[in-house]
mmCIF file of C-alpha atoms in Angstrom:
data_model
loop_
_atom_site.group_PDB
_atom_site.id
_atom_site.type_symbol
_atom_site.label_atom_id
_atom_site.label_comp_id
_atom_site.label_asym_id
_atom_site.label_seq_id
_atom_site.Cartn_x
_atom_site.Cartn_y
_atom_site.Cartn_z
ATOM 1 C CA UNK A 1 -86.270 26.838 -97.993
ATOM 2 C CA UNK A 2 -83.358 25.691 -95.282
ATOM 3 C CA UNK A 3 -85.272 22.254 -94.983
ATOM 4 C CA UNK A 4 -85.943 21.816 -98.675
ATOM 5 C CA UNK A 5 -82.735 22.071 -99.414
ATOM 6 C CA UNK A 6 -81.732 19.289 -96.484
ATOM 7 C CA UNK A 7 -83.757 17.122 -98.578
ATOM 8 C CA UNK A 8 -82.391 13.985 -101.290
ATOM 9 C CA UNK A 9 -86.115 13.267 -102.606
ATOM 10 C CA UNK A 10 -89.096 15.160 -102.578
ATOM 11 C CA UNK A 11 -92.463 12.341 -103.025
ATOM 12 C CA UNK A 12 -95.353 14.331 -102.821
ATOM 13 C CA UNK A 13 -97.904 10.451 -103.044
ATOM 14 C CA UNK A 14 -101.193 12.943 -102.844
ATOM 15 C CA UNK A 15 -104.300 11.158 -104.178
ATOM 16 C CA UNK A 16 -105.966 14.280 -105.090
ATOM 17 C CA UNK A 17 -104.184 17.681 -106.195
ATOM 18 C CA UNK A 18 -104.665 20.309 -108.541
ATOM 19 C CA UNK A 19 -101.075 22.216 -109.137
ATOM 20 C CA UNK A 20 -98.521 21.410 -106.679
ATOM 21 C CA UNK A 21 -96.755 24.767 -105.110
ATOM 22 C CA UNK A 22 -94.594 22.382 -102.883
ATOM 23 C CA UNK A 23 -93.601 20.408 -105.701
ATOM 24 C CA UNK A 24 -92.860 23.030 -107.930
ATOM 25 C CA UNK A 25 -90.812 24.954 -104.909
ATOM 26 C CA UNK A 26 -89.023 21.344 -104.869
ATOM 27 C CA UNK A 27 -87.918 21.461 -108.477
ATOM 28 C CA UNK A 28 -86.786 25.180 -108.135
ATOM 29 C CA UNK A 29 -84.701 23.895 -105.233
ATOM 30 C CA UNK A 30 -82.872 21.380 -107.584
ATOM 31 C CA UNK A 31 -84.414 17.924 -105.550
ATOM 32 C CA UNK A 32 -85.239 15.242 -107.247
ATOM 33 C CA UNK A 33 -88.865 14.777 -107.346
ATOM 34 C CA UNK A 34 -91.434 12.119 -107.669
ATOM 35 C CA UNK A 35 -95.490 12.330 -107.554
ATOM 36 C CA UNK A 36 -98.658 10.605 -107.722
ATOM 37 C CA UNK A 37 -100.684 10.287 -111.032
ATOM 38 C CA UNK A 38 -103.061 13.235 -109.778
ATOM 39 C CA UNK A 39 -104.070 17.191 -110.865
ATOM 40 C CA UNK A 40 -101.222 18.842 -112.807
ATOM 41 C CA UNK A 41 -98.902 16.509 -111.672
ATOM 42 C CA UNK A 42 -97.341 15.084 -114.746
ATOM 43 C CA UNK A 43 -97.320 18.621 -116.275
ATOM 44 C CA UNK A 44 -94.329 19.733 -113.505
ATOM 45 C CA UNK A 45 -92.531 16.960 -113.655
ATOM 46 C CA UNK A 46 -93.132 14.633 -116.589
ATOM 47 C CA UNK A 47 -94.499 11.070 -117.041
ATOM 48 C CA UNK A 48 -90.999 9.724 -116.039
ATOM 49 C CA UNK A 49 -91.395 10.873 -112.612
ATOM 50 C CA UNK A 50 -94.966 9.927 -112.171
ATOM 51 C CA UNK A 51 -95.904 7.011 -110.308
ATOM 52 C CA UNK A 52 -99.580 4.984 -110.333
ATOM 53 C CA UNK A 53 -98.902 2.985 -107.970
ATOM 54 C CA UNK A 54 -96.645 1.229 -105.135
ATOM 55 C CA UNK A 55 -94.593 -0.718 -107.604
ATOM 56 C CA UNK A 56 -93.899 2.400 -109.665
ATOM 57 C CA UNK A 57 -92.780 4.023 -106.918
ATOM 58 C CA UNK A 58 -90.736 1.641 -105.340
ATOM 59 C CA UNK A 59 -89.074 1.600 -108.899
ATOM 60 C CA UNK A 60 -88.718 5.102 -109.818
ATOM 61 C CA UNK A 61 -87.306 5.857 -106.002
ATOM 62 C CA UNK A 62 -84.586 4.052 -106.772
ATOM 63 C CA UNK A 63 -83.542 6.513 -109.595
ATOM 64 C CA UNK A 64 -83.908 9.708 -108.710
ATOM 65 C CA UNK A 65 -81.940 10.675 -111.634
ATOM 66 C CA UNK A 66 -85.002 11.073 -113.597
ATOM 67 C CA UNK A 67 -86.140 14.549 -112.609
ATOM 68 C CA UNK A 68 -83.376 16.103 -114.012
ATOM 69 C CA UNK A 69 -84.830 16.500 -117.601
ATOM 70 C CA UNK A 70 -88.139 17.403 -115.715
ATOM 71 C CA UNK A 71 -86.620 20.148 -113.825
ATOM 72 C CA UNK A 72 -85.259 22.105 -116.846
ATOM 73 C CA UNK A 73 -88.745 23.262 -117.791
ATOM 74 C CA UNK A 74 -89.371 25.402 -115.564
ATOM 75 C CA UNK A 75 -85.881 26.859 -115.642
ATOM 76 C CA UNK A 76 -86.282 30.838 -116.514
ATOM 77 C CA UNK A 77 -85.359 31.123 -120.097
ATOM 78 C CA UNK A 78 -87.286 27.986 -120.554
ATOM 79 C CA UNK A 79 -90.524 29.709 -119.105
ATOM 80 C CA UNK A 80 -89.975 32.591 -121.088
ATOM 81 C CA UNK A 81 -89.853 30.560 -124.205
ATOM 82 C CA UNK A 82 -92.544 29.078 -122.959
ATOM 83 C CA UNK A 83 -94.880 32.650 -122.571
ATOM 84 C CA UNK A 84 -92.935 33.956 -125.471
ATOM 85 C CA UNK A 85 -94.904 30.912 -127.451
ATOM 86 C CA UNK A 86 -97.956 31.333 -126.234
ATOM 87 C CA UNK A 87 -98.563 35.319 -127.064
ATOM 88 C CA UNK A 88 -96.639 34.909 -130.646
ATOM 89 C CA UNK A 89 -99.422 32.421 -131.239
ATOM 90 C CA UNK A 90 -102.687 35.066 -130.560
#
């Protein structure tokens, strides 16, 4: 936790991964966050904050702005909208 938080960018550039627990803990800790087009990837943070390759990267790093949106999903009210959704629809 004390060296996530020491942290301006969190690039997790896995080539394979199913769901990310460091990437999620990353989000949680408020970093900006890129990752690699792999597992559940896109799911935590959104497409915006993807990248497929070394020129996306090299782009996207130099906004780290963009997780911001991608962040807010897995705020707590939004999760419990989120579960909330789910069971009202069984």
């Amino acid at each position: 936790s004390k060296y996530l938080k020491a942290f301006d960018l969190f690039i997790l550039p896995s080539r394979y991964e199913g769901l990310s627990i460091t990437l999620i803990e990353a989000l949680f800790a408020q970093i900006p966050s890129l990752a690699s087009d792999v597992g559940g990837n896109e799911e935590i943070v959104g497409k915006e904050c993807i990248f497929k390759n070394e020129k996306e990267f090299l782009e996207k790093i130099k906004n780290p702005e963009l997780s911001k949106t991608e962040r807010k999903i897995f705020e707590l009210e939004n999760m419990v909208k989120g579960y909330l959704k789910v069971y009202q629809s069984l």
